[in-house]
């Protein structure tokens, strides 16, 4: 079996901003050729590194975001290399780039140049602010993008938890990730148009726009109420302060809980569980029977009592026990895990989610996240680990003839 | 008008809340005919979601719902009525895609598992978006966006050291699971275009979150290092690449902040020059990135002493003029009223709505040169298109529509 994009060739000229877009296509079967400058993609300088020893082939960040790609070194500052790149692009279905706006057109490598002899070419430019407008020449970073685009302003603290704390950036380069999700969506929409018509096109994907429409209730509250929602500790920003969702368990980990026994069936299970552990003896009082009295966030005394007792229950147990016990009783509770702790959850191994990769400095395989989706006919597949710098230069140039 | 890239694709949209509707919002923006199947007995809670236009929710005046459901159609269908289920099966037979984000098991209980769907429409593309997916020991566990964020590690990765998690102030994983669903559906459509073969897609919201943490997972499996350690999460300071200064800094005014990221020596020199070459910046401790990292507390305090003298946009202008990566932590009102970049690119739009009047929207990203996505209409009233879909999509005769109407099928 091979992925849904098998047979497609993609040329990728991306740094850390755009590399996930190439991975999303490569992991589903496309032949993604990553064209890197002689010193390697700037993303090869981003850690963490294997055993903390830097090197272009030792970065775990690069390993993760460049699976299933081939690496070709071409110095686009030289005309002979540019000519090779044009030849390569003539064989491509898709070009993805995240270089400075205007840079490739300045080298006669823009969409007009590359599509002249390849009418079906889809070219996607990924940039911090888009290809035009007063900010288009500005450099950015994941932090700066999340600040201007709006996500940061949604995240932060109640004054009681951290007085005067700034808006907080969620880590993991999520600004780049969201941008690449939109790039992949745009490329797929363009590909479907090409399936129908044979026509290629150019795609301008702006991180600033991608983030600006990825803040859920943020924009609607402005559109309809002219209100900026206010950030709060560990829960949704809102137009007014709301009840906490995070409760610390005995082991110091946090449980996410935004409601207990909202419906009668799950309330009965929760009551029995609490009782069996010596909690919630008061809940047999009939005033707790009406589900309307158990809905949190409305200032109802019964609901507040339930949350207070739940907080005591959580504080007396370890977080993973509370999480599983809650879920087994139909509560959409969570446990706040550090990212690596997901490795300890057997469910994801049941699904074959974690996959082994290889690379310089590591004996055998190292597990990492795999498929974001399970396709029945054309599954996600790890065909090869991230390439060493220039690993496929000779191979690809030989294919070009 | 240019043909839209997904024109001719019909989506039987069984989704609700945020994650599923996010996926179909993108498909609808690019021209798919998205038909929301709604139920009067179990209304999409977002139809009552705030903000609403006016004071009392009516099912048709939620701005929250409008935002996620523009360009779509709505039919009311009572699937607990045998004839309602029959109508749903006819709609599936007339669709290219079925997408739902029910808890795992609901579709099976309706007799609409993938094999059933394939029996109805041989090349159907079925995308199921659930918390934990349909395989694995915890497949019956349930999530909301914040649950998936907590379980995947994303909540933990947002916060100051020695504080509770700040997490995400919105359902980032509802958005993102929706994006993955849209990507997957379009990939499956491409495969169907080539081969005629449909397929089912099982998307777990928690897994879609874990894939956003890859380097942190590898840091444990390769280097044995967990993010749960002293000094982590690092707030707005950098993890990797480890650079400084890299943080948010208070500006003049109430709760105004600027983010500054200095990625290399040249940018450090540019920053020093932009803030008028203060004596402290010549301290040898700040001469190298390693030195700046080791002395971040003092470095950040010095920089904040400078930023706090300026309004945030003013500070941004000074720093940008020098080539420093800097950006105001913009609120929604800032983006709508003070952001020249979004304004210059015509990001903001207005569409009429029968109950709410003119409503504001943001635009379509990314921008396709030949077949850009479009905003054609606001969200549908509940059941607005029931009659039209029955008559035009299913070719149902008027008498049959009337009989179903009388029998309570369309409620």
Short mmCIF file of N, CA and C in Angstrom, two decimals, chain A residues 4 47 49 51-52 64 129 132-135 138-140 147-151 153-155 157 161 164 166-167 169 171 174 181-182 185 189 192-193 195 201-204 208-209 212 214 216 219 221-226 228 231 234 236-237 256 258 323-324 327 332-333 335-337 340-342 344 346-347 350-351 353 367 374-378, chain B residues 5-6 26 50 52 54 63 66 132-133 135-138 141-142 146-147 150-151 153-154 156-157 159-160 163-164 166-167 169-172 175 179-180 186 190-191 193-194 199-202 207 211-212 220-221 223 225-228 235-237 240 248 255 257 320 325 328-330 333 335-336 339 341 345 359-360 365-371:
data_model
loop_
_atom_site.label_atom_id
_atom_site.label_comp_id
_atom_site.label_asym_id
_atom_site.label_seq_id
_atom_site.Cartn_x
_atom_site.Cartn_y
_atom_site.Cartn_z
N UNK A 4 -1.92 8.39 -0.26
CA UNK A 4 -2.79 9.01 -1.26
C UNK A 4 -2.06 9.98 -2.19
N UNK A 47 17.94 22.70 18.11
CA UNK A 47 17.94 21.52 18.96
C UNK A 47 16.55 21.09 19.34
N UNK A 49 19.58 18.35 20.37
CA UNK A 49 20.47 17.50 19.58
C UNK A 49 20.69 16.18 20.31
N UNK A 51 22.34 13.67 22.35
CA UNK A 51 23.33 13.81 23.43
C UNK A 51 23.86 15.24 23.54
N UNK A 52 23.04 16.20 23.11
CA UNK A 52 23.37 17.63 23.19
C UNK A 52 24.62 18.02 22.40
N UNK A 64 12.29 15.09 13.27
CA UNK A 64 10.83 14.94 13.36
C UNK A 64 10.13 15.57 12.16
N UNK A 129 3.94 37.07 7.12
CA UNK A 129 2.85 38.05 7.01
C UNK A 129 2.16 38.06 5.65
N UNK A 132 2.51 40.43 0.39
CA UNK A 132 2.43 41.88 0.21
C UNK A 132 1.91 42.53 1.49
N UNK A 133 1.80 43.85 1.46
CA UNK A 133 1.37 44.57 2.66
C UNK A 133 2.56 45.16 3.39
N UNK A 134 2.30 46.13 4.29
CA UNK A 134 3.39 46.89 4.92
C UNK A 134 4.32 46.05 5.80
N UNK A 135 3.88 44.90 6.27
CA UNK A 135 4.74 44.08 7.13
C UNK A 135 5.41 42.93 6.38
N UNK A 138 9.01 42.05 7.02
CA UNK A 138 9.46 41.82 8.39
C UNK A 138 9.81 40.35 8.61
N UNK A 139 10.89 40.17 9.35
CA UNK A 139 11.18 38.81 9.83
C UNK A 139 10.31 38.53 11.04
N UNK A 140 10.15 37.27 11.33
CA UNK A 140 9.35 36.93 12.50
C UNK A 140 9.94 35.71 13.18
N UNK A 147 2.37 36.31 19.01
CA UNK A 147 2.00 37.58 19.65
C UNK A 147 1.12 38.40 18.73
N UNK A 148 1.58 38.66 17.53
CA UNK A 148 0.83 39.53 16.62
C UNK A 148 -0.46 38.88 16.14
N UNK A 149 -0.40 37.55 15.91
CA UNK A 149 -1.57 36.86 15.36
C UNK A 149 -2.68 36.65 16.37
N UNK A 150 -2.39 36.75 17.66
CA UNK A 150 -3.45 36.70 18.65
C UNK A 150 -3.48 35.54 19.62
N UNK A 151 -2.93 34.36 19.28
CA UNK A 151 -3.02 33.26 20.25
C UNK A 151 -2.47 33.59 21.64
N UNK A 153 -2.37 36.27 23.38
CA UNK A 153 -3.23 37.12 24.20
C UNK A 153 -4.36 36.31 24.85
N UNK A 154 -4.62 35.12 24.35
CA UNK A 154 -5.68 34.26 24.90
C UNK A 154 -5.19 33.45 26.09
N UNK A 155 -3.85 33.29 26.21
CA UNK A 155 -3.28 32.36 27.21
C UNK A 155 -2.63 33.14 28.34
N UNK A 157 -2.69 33.96 32.92
CA UNK A 157 -2.95 33.67 34.33
C UNK A 157 -3.99 34.59 34.95
N UNK A 161 -2.91 33.76 40.61
CA UNK A 161 -1.89 32.75 40.34
C UNK A 161 -0.55 33.37 39.96
N UNK A 164 0.37 40.20 37.36
CA UNK A 164 1.15 40.93 36.37
C UNK A 164 1.82 40.06 35.32
N UNK A 166 2.56 38.12 31.88
CA UNK A 166 2.26 38.48 30.48
C UNK A 166 1.37 37.42 29.83
N UNK A 167 0.89 37.72 28.63
CA UNK A 167 0.30 36.65 27.82
C UNK A 167 1.35 35.55 27.61
N UNK A 169 2.99 32.16 25.60
CA UNK A 169 3.11 31.40 24.37
C UNK A 169 3.10 29.91 24.68
N UNK A 171 4.31 26.38 23.84
CA UNK A 171 5.52 25.97 23.11
C UNK A 171 5.23 24.90 22.07
N UNK A 174 3.94 26.21 17.72
CA UNK A 174 2.56 26.03 17.26
C UNK A 174 2.15 27.08 16.22
N UNK A 181 -0.48 23.82 8.61
CA UNK A 181 -1.77 23.16 8.42
C UNK A 181 -2.56 23.87 7.32
N UNK A 182 -2.55 25.20 7.36
CA UNK A 182 -3.26 25.94 6.32
C UNK A 182 -2.58 25.78 4.96
N UNK A 185 -3.71 22.50 3.64
CA UNK A 185 -5.10 22.57 3.18
C UNK A 185 -5.18 23.29 1.83
N UNK A 189 -6.47 21.76 -1.73
CA UNK A 189 -7.57 22.34 -2.49
C UNK A 189 -7.11 22.63 -3.92
N UNK A 192 -6.92 19.43 -5.93
CA UNK A 192 -8.23 18.95 -6.40
C UNK A 192 -8.68 19.77 -7.62
N UNK A 193 -8.39 21.06 -7.60
CA UNK A 193 -8.70 21.87 -8.79
C UNK A 193 -7.89 21.40 -9.99
N UNK A 195 -6.72 18.37 -10.41
CA UNK A 195 -7.28 17.06 -10.84
C UNK A 195 -8.38 17.28 -11.87
N UNK A 201 -1.56 26.65 -9.81
CA UNK A 201 -1.73 28.02 -9.34
C UNK A 201 -0.76 28.32 -8.21
N UNK A 202 -0.77 29.59 -7.81
CA UNK A 202 0.12 30.07 -6.76
C UNK A 202 -0.67 30.25 -5.47
N UNK A 203 -0.04 29.92 -4.35
CA UNK A 203 -0.70 30.02 -3.04
C UNK A 203 0.14 30.89 -2.12
N UNK A 204 -0.50 31.86 -1.52
CA UNK A 204 0.16 32.80 -0.59
C UNK A 204 -0.37 32.48 0.81
N UNK A 208 0.43 35.11 9.84
CA UNK A 208 -0.36 36.10 10.58
C UNK A 208 -1.86 35.85 10.38
N UNK A 209 -2.26 35.55 9.17
CA UNK A 209 -3.67 35.29 8.90
C UNK A 209 -4.09 33.93 9.45
N UNK A 212 -4.57 34.40 13.07
CA UNK A 212 -5.62 35.35 13.42
C UNK A 212 -7.01 34.70 13.37
N UNK A 214 -7.46 31.47 14.21
CA UNK A 214 -7.37 30.24 15.00
C UNK A 214 -7.40 30.57 16.49
N UNK A 216 -10.61 30.74 18.17
CA UNK A 216 -11.96 30.37 18.59
C UNK A 216 -12.84 31.57 18.87
N UNK A 219 -12.26 36.30 18.07
CA UNK A 219 -12.81 37.25 17.09
C UNK A 219 -14.32 37.42 17.22
N UNK A 221 -16.23 37.45 19.78
CA UNK A 221 -16.58 38.41 20.85
C UNK A 221 -16.31 39.85 20.42
N UNK A 222 -15.29 40.05 19.63
CA UNK A 222 -15.06 41.40 19.13
C UNK A 222 -16.13 41.76 18.10
N UNK A 223 -16.41 40.83 17.18
CA UNK A 223 -17.36 41.14 16.10
C UNK A 223 -18.75 41.49 16.66
N UNK A 224 -19.18 40.74 17.66
CA UNK A 224 -20.59 40.88 18.08
C UNK A 224 -20.78 41.75 19.31
N UNK A 225 -19.76 41.81 20.16
CA UNK A 225 -19.92 42.54 21.43
C UNK A 225 -18.91 43.66 21.63
N UNK A 226 -17.94 43.75 20.70
CA UNK A 226 -16.85 44.72 20.86
C UNK A 226 -16.17 44.55 22.22
N UNK A 228 -12.93 42.42 24.17
CA UNK A 228 -11.76 41.56 24.13
C UNK A 228 -11.86 40.58 25.30
N UNK A 231 -7.75 36.64 29.43
CA UNK A 231 -7.06 35.36 29.66
C UNK A 231 -7.14 34.95 31.13
N UNK A 234 -5.24 28.34 32.77
CA UNK A 234 -5.57 26.98 32.39
C UNK A 234 -6.98 26.76 31.89
N UNK A 236 -10.42 28.63 29.23
CA UNK A 236 -10.71 29.53 28.13
C UNK A 236 -10.73 31.00 28.56
N UNK A 237 -10.14 31.82 27.70
CA UNK A 237 -10.35 33.26 27.86
C UNK A 237 -11.84 33.54 27.72
N UNK A 256 -7.71 18.16 34.70
CA UNK A 256 -8.62 19.09 34.03
C UNK A 256 -10.04 18.57 34.23
N UNK A 258 -14.01 20.10 33.95
CA UNK A 258 -14.95 21.21 33.82
C UNK A 258 -16.39 20.75 33.93
N UNK A 323 -7.89 10.52 36.44
CA UNK A 323 -8.23 10.66 35.02
C UNK A 323 -8.94 9.40 34.50
N UNK A 324 -8.31 8.25 34.74
CA UNK A 324 -8.89 7.01 34.21
C UNK A 324 -10.22 6.71 34.89
N UNK A 327 -12.86 9.01 33.41
CA UNK A 327 -13.25 8.63 32.05
C UNK A 327 -14.07 7.34 32.06
N UNK A 332 -15.49 13.72 30.77
CA UNK A 332 -14.47 14.13 29.79
C UNK A 332 -13.31 14.82 30.50
N UNK A 333 -12.78 14.14 31.54
CA UNK A 333 -11.68 14.74 32.30
C UNK A 333 -10.35 14.43 31.62
N UNK A 335 -5.79 14.67 32.17
CA UNK A 335 -4.67 14.88 33.07
C UNK A 335 -3.66 15.71 32.29
N UNK A 336 -3.09 16.70 32.95
CA UNK A 336 -2.12 17.56 32.26
C UNK A 336 -0.78 16.85 32.25
N UNK A 337 -0.49 16.22 31.12
CA UNK A 337 0.75 15.47 30.99
C UNK A 337 1.82 16.34 30.37
N UNK A 340 6.20 14.23 26.85
CA UNK A 340 6.83 12.91 26.81
C UNK A 340 6.03 11.86 27.57
N UNK A 341 5.18 12.28 28.49
CA UNK A 341 4.40 11.31 29.28
C UNK A 341 3.34 10.60 28.44
N UNK A 342 3.06 11.12 27.25
CA UNK A 342 2.12 10.40 26.39
C UNK A 342 2.67 9.03 26.00
N UNK A 344 3.77 6.89 27.85
CA UNK A 344 3.44 5.89 28.88
C UNK A 344 1.98 5.44 28.79
N UNK A 346 -0.77 3.30 27.12
CA UNK A 346 -0.83 2.11 26.26
C UNK A 346 -1.81 2.28 25.10
N UNK A 347 -2.81 3.14 25.27
CA UNK A 347 -3.81 3.30 24.21
C UNK A 347 -3.16 3.66 22.88
N UNK A 350 -1.49 0.77 21.35
CA UNK A 350 -2.49 -0.11 20.73
C UNK A 350 -2.75 0.30 19.28
N UNK A 351 -2.74 1.60 19.05
CA UNK A 351 -3.09 2.12 17.73
C UNK A 351 -1.88 2.19 16.79
N UNK A 353 0.54 4.17 17.13
CA UNK A 353 0.76 5.60 16.91
C UNK A 353 2.24 5.99 16.95
N UNK A 367 11.50 6.21 19.55
CA UNK A 367 10.07 6.40 19.28
C UNK A 367 9.72 7.87 19.17
N UNK A 374 -5.62 7.81 10.64
CA UNK A 374 -5.52 6.45 10.12
C UNK A 374 -6.39 6.35 8.87
N UNK A 375 -5.76 6.16 7.72
CA UNK A 375 -6.48 5.99 6.45
C UNK A 375 -6.64 4.49 6.20
N UNK A 376 -7.85 4.05 5.83
CA UNK A 376 -8.05 2.61 5.65
C UNK A 376 -7.38 2.08 4.39
N UNK A 377 -7.37 2.86 3.32
CA UNK A 377 -6.85 2.34 2.05
C UNK A 377 -5.43 2.81 1.75
N UNK A 378 -5.10 4.01 2.16
CA UNK A 378 -3.79 4.58 1.80
C UNK A 378 -3.14 5.18 3.04
N UNK B 5 -12.36 25.40 -6.12
CA UNK B 5 -11.66 24.11 -6.28
C UNK B 5 -12.44 22.90 -5.77
N UNK B 6 -13.36 23.11 -4.83
CA UNK B 6 -14.12 21.96 -4.32
C UNK B 6 -15.56 21.96 -4.83
N UNK B 26 -13.55 25.07 6.21
CA UNK B 26 -12.54 25.21 5.16
C UNK B 26 -13.08 24.63 3.84
N UNK B 50 -22.40 31.69 23.14
CA UNK B 50 -22.11 33.11 23.17
C UNK B 50 -20.77 33.39 22.50
N UNK B 52 -23.82 36.05 21.41
CA UNK B 52 -24.99 36.10 20.55
C UNK B 52 -25.29 37.55 20.20
N UNK B 54 -27.85 40.30 20.22
CA UNK B 54 -29.05 40.49 21.04
C UNK B 54 -28.84 39.88 22.41
N UNK B 63 -23.31 34.40 17.28
CA UNK B 63 -22.17 34.85 16.49
C UNK B 63 -21.08 33.80 16.45
N UNK B 66 -22.18 31.38 13.82
CA UNK B 66 -22.06 32.02 12.51
C UNK B 66 -20.62 31.97 12.01
N UNK B 132 -10.30 9.72 20.94
CA UNK B 132 -9.24 8.71 21.02
C UNK B 132 -9.21 7.79 19.82
N UNK B 133 -10.06 8.02 18.82
CA UNK B 133 -10.10 7.14 17.67
C UNK B 133 -10.93 5.89 17.94
N UNK B 135 -9.89 2.68 17.49
CA UNK B 135 -9.09 1.53 17.87
C UNK B 135 -8.41 1.85 19.19
N UNK B 136 -8.09 0.79 19.95
CA UNK B 136 -7.32 1.03 21.16
C UNK B 136 -8.20 0.93 22.40
N UNK B 137 -7.54 0.62 23.52
CA UNK B 137 -8.28 0.27 24.74
C UNK B 137 -9.14 1.41 25.29
N UNK B 138 -8.78 2.63 25.03
CA UNK B 138 -9.53 3.76 25.60
C UNK B 138 -10.42 4.44 24.57
N UNK B 141 -13.31 6.60 25.72
CA UNK B 141 -13.10 7.83 26.49
C UNK B 141 -13.49 9.03 25.62
N UNK B 142 -13.85 10.12 26.28
CA UNK B 142 -14.34 11.28 25.53
C UNK B 142 -13.50 12.53 25.82
N UNK B 146 -10.11 21.13 25.32
CA UNK B 146 -9.13 21.26 26.40
C UNK B 146 -8.64 19.92 26.95
N UNK B 147 -9.49 18.88 26.90
CA UNK B 147 -9.05 17.57 27.34
C UNK B 147 -7.92 17.07 26.45
N UNK B 150 -4.75 18.85 27.23
CA UNK B 150 -4.12 18.39 28.47
C UNK B 150 -3.41 17.06 28.24
N UNK B 151 -4.10 16.11 27.61
CA UNK B 151 -3.56 14.76 27.47
C UNK B 151 -2.38 14.70 26.51
N UNK B 153 -0.03 16.97 26.06
CA UNK B 153 1.16 17.70 26.50
C UNK B 153 1.13 19.18 26.17
N UNK B 154 0.19 19.59 25.33
CA UNK B 154 0.17 21.00 24.90
C UNK B 154 -0.13 21.96 26.05
N UNK B 156 0.58 21.55 29.19
CA UNK B 156 1.77 21.62 30.04
C UNK B 156 2.83 22.54 29.45
N UNK B 157 2.92 22.57 28.11
CA UNK B 157 3.97 23.33 27.43
C UNK B 157 3.70 24.83 27.41
N UNK B 159 3.19 27.84 29.90
CA UNK B 159 3.14 28.31 31.28
C UNK B 159 4.49 28.79 31.77
N UNK B 160 4.45 29.44 32.93
CA UNK B 160 5.67 29.89 33.58
C UNK B 160 6.17 28.79 34.50
N UNK B 163 4.63 27.56 38.23
CA UNK B 163 3.23 28.02 38.29
C UNK B 163 2.36 26.90 37.73
N UNK B 164 1.05 26.96 38.00
CA UNK B 164 0.20 25.99 37.31
C UNK B 164 0.26 26.24 35.80
N UNK B 166 -0.55 27.50 32.27
CA UNK B 166 -1.42 28.53 31.70
C UNK B 166 -2.31 27.91 30.62
N UNK B 167 -1.75 26.92 29.93
CA UNK B 167 -2.52 26.22 28.92
C UNK B 167 -2.92 27.11 27.76
N UNK B 169 -5.99 29.31 26.03
CA UNK B 169 -7.23 29.99 26.40
C UNK B 169 -8.33 29.81 25.37
N UNK B 170 -8.27 28.72 24.65
CA UNK B 170 -9.28 28.42 23.64
C UNK B 170 -9.04 26.99 23.21
N UNK B 171 -9.96 26.42 22.43
CA UNK B 171 -9.82 25.01 22.06
C UNK B 171 -8.94 24.88 20.83
N UNK B 172 -7.64 25.07 21.07
CA UNK B 172 -6.66 24.96 19.99
C UNK B 172 -6.79 23.62 19.28
N UNK B 175 -9.75 23.45 16.76
CA UNK B 175 -9.30 24.01 15.48
C UNK B 175 -8.43 23.00 14.74
N UNK B 179 -8.49 21.03 11.21
CA UNK B 179 -7.58 21.23 10.08
C UNK B 179 -7.07 19.88 9.56
N UNK B 180 -6.70 19.01 10.50
CA UNK B 180 -6.22 17.69 10.05
C UNK B 180 -7.33 16.92 9.33
N UNK B 186 -9.38 15.91 1.91
CA UNK B 186 -8.95 16.33 0.57
C UNK B 186 -7.92 15.36 -0.01
N UNK B 190 -8.40 13.26 -3.46
CA UNK B 190 -7.40 13.16 -4.54
C UNK B 190 -7.17 11.70 -4.91
N UNK B 191 -7.06 10.85 -3.90
CA UNK B 191 -6.87 9.42 -4.16
C UNK B 191 -8.08 8.86 -4.92
N UNK B 193 -10.02 10.54 -6.89
CA UNK B 193 -9.96 11.04 -8.26
C UNK B 193 -9.06 10.17 -9.14
N UNK B 194 -7.99 9.66 -8.53
CA UNK B 194 -7.03 8.88 -9.32
C UNK B 194 -7.49 7.44 -9.52
N UNK B 199 -12.49 5.66 1.09
CA UNK B 199 -11.91 5.05 2.28
C UNK B 199 -12.43 5.72 3.54
N UNK B 200 -12.06 5.10 4.67
CA UNK B 200 -12.44 5.72 5.94
C UNK B 200 -11.21 6.27 6.63
N UNK B 201 -11.41 7.34 7.35
CA UNK B 201 -10.32 8.02 8.05
C UNK B 201 -10.71 8.11 9.52
N UNK B 202 -9.82 7.61 10.36
CA UNK B 202 -10.04 7.59 11.81
C UNK B 202 -9.07 8.59 12.42
N UNK B 207 -4.31 12.33 19.52
CA UNK B 207 -3.12 12.06 18.69
C UNK B 207 -2.75 13.26 17.84
N UNK B 211 1.05 14.88 17.85
CA UNK B 211 1.95 15.12 16.70
C UNK B 211 2.50 16.54 16.70
N UNK B 212 1.95 17.41 17.50
CA UNK B 212 2.48 18.78 17.58
C UNK B 212 3.58 18.93 18.63
N UNK B 220 12.95 12.83 25.00
CA UNK B 220 12.95 11.78 26.02
C UNK B 220 13.46 10.46 25.45
N UNK B 221 12.97 10.06 24.26
CA UNK B 221 13.35 8.72 23.79
C UNK B 221 14.81 8.67 23.37
N UNK B 223 17.30 11.33 24.47
CA UNK B 223 18.17 11.91 25.51
C UNK B 223 17.70 11.62 26.94
N UNK B 225 15.21 12.85 28.52
CA UNK B 225 14.88 14.08 29.24
C UNK B 225 13.39 14.37 29.13
N UNK B 226 12.75 14.61 30.24
CA UNK B 226 11.33 14.97 30.25
C UNK B 226 11.17 16.48 30.33
N UNK B 227 10.05 16.97 29.81
CA UNK B 227 9.74 18.40 30.00
C UNK B 227 9.37 18.69 31.45
N UNK B 228 9.01 17.65 32.20
CA UNK B 228 8.66 17.88 33.61
C UNK B 228 9.95 17.92 34.40
N UNK B 235 8.05 29.45 29.99
CA UNK B 235 7.32 30.70 29.77
C UNK B 235 7.54 31.18 28.35
N UNK B 236 7.84 32.45 28.20
CA UNK B 236 8.05 33.00 26.86
C UNK B 236 9.52 33.02 26.46
N UNK B 237 10.36 32.50 27.34
CA UNK B 237 11.75 32.33 26.95
C UNK B 237 11.85 31.16 25.97
N UNK B 240 14.07 25.69 22.26
CA UNK B 240 15.01 25.47 21.17
C UNK B 240 14.56 26.25 19.95
N UNK B 248 8.51 38.26 26.47
CA UNK B 248 7.55 39.36 26.38
C UNK B 248 7.93 40.41 27.41
N UNK B 255 -1.64 46.41 30.88
CA UNK B 255 -1.61 45.09 30.28
C UNK B 255 -1.24 45.14 28.79
N UNK B 257 1.89 44.54 26.02
CA UNK B 257 3.09 43.71 25.98
C UNK B 257 3.67 43.64 24.58
N UNK B 320 11.50 47.44 14.92
CA UNK B 320 11.40 46.97 13.55
C UNK B 320 12.27 47.78 12.60
N UNK B 325 13.23 41.42 15.44
CA UNK B 325 11.94 40.71 15.39
C UNK B 325 11.15 41.07 16.65
N UNK B 328 3.74 43.27 18.90
CA UNK B 328 2.79 43.54 19.98
C UNK B 328 1.96 42.29 20.23
N UNK B 329 1.67 41.99 21.49
CA UNK B 329 0.72 40.91 21.82
C UNK B 329 -0.67 41.46 21.54
N UNK B 330 -1.13 41.23 20.32
CA UNK B 330 -2.36 41.89 19.88
C UNK B 330 -3.61 41.18 20.39
N UNK B 333 -9.31 43.24 19.30
CA UNK B 333 -9.62 44.62 18.89
C UNK B 333 -8.42 45.26 18.20
N UNK B 335 -6.19 43.71 16.34
CA UNK B 335 -6.09 43.19 14.97
C UNK B 335 -7.17 43.81 14.09
N UNK B 336 -8.35 44.01 14.68
CA UNK B 336 -9.45 44.54 13.87
C UNK B 336 -9.28 46.03 13.57
N UNK B 339 -4.23 47.03 13.05
CA UNK B 339 -3.26 46.18 12.37
C UNK B 339 -3.23 46.54 10.89
N UNK B 341 -1.37 45.49 8.52
CA UNK B 341 -1.11 44.38 7.61
C UNK B 341 -2.41 43.67 7.22
N UNK B 345 -4.42 43.83 3.45
CA UNK B 345 -4.72 42.60 2.69
C UNK B 345 -6.21 42.27 2.71
N UNK B 359 -22.99 40.89 9.50
CA UNK B 359 -22.09 40.28 10.47
C UNK B 359 -20.66 40.30 9.93
N UNK B 360 -19.73 40.45 10.87
CA UNK B 360 -18.32 40.54 10.48
C UNK B 360 -17.67 39.16 10.46
N UNK B 365 -7.70 31.94 4.39
CA UNK B 365 -6.26 31.69 4.29
C UNK B 365 -6.10 30.21 3.98
N UNK B 366 -5.17 29.82 3.12
CA UNK B 366 -4.30 30.68 2.33
C UNK B 366 -5.01 31.21 1.09
N UNK B 367 -4.28 32.09 0.36
CA UNK B 367 -4.87 32.75 -0.80
C UNK B 367 -4.42 32.02 -2.07
N UNK B 368 -5.39 31.43 -2.75
CA UNK B 368 -5.12 30.73 -4.00
C UNK B 368 -5.32 31.70 -5.15
N UNK B 369 -4.32 31.76 -6.05
CA UNK B 369 -4.36 32.81 -7.09
C UNK B 369 -5.47 32.57 -8.11
N UNK B 370 -5.69 31.33 -8.52
CA UNK B 370 -6.67 31.08 -9.58
C UNK B 370 -8.06 30.80 -9.01
N UNK B 371 -8.12 30.13 -7.88
CA UNK B 371 -9.41 29.74 -7.32
C UNK B 371 -9.46 30.05 -5.83
#
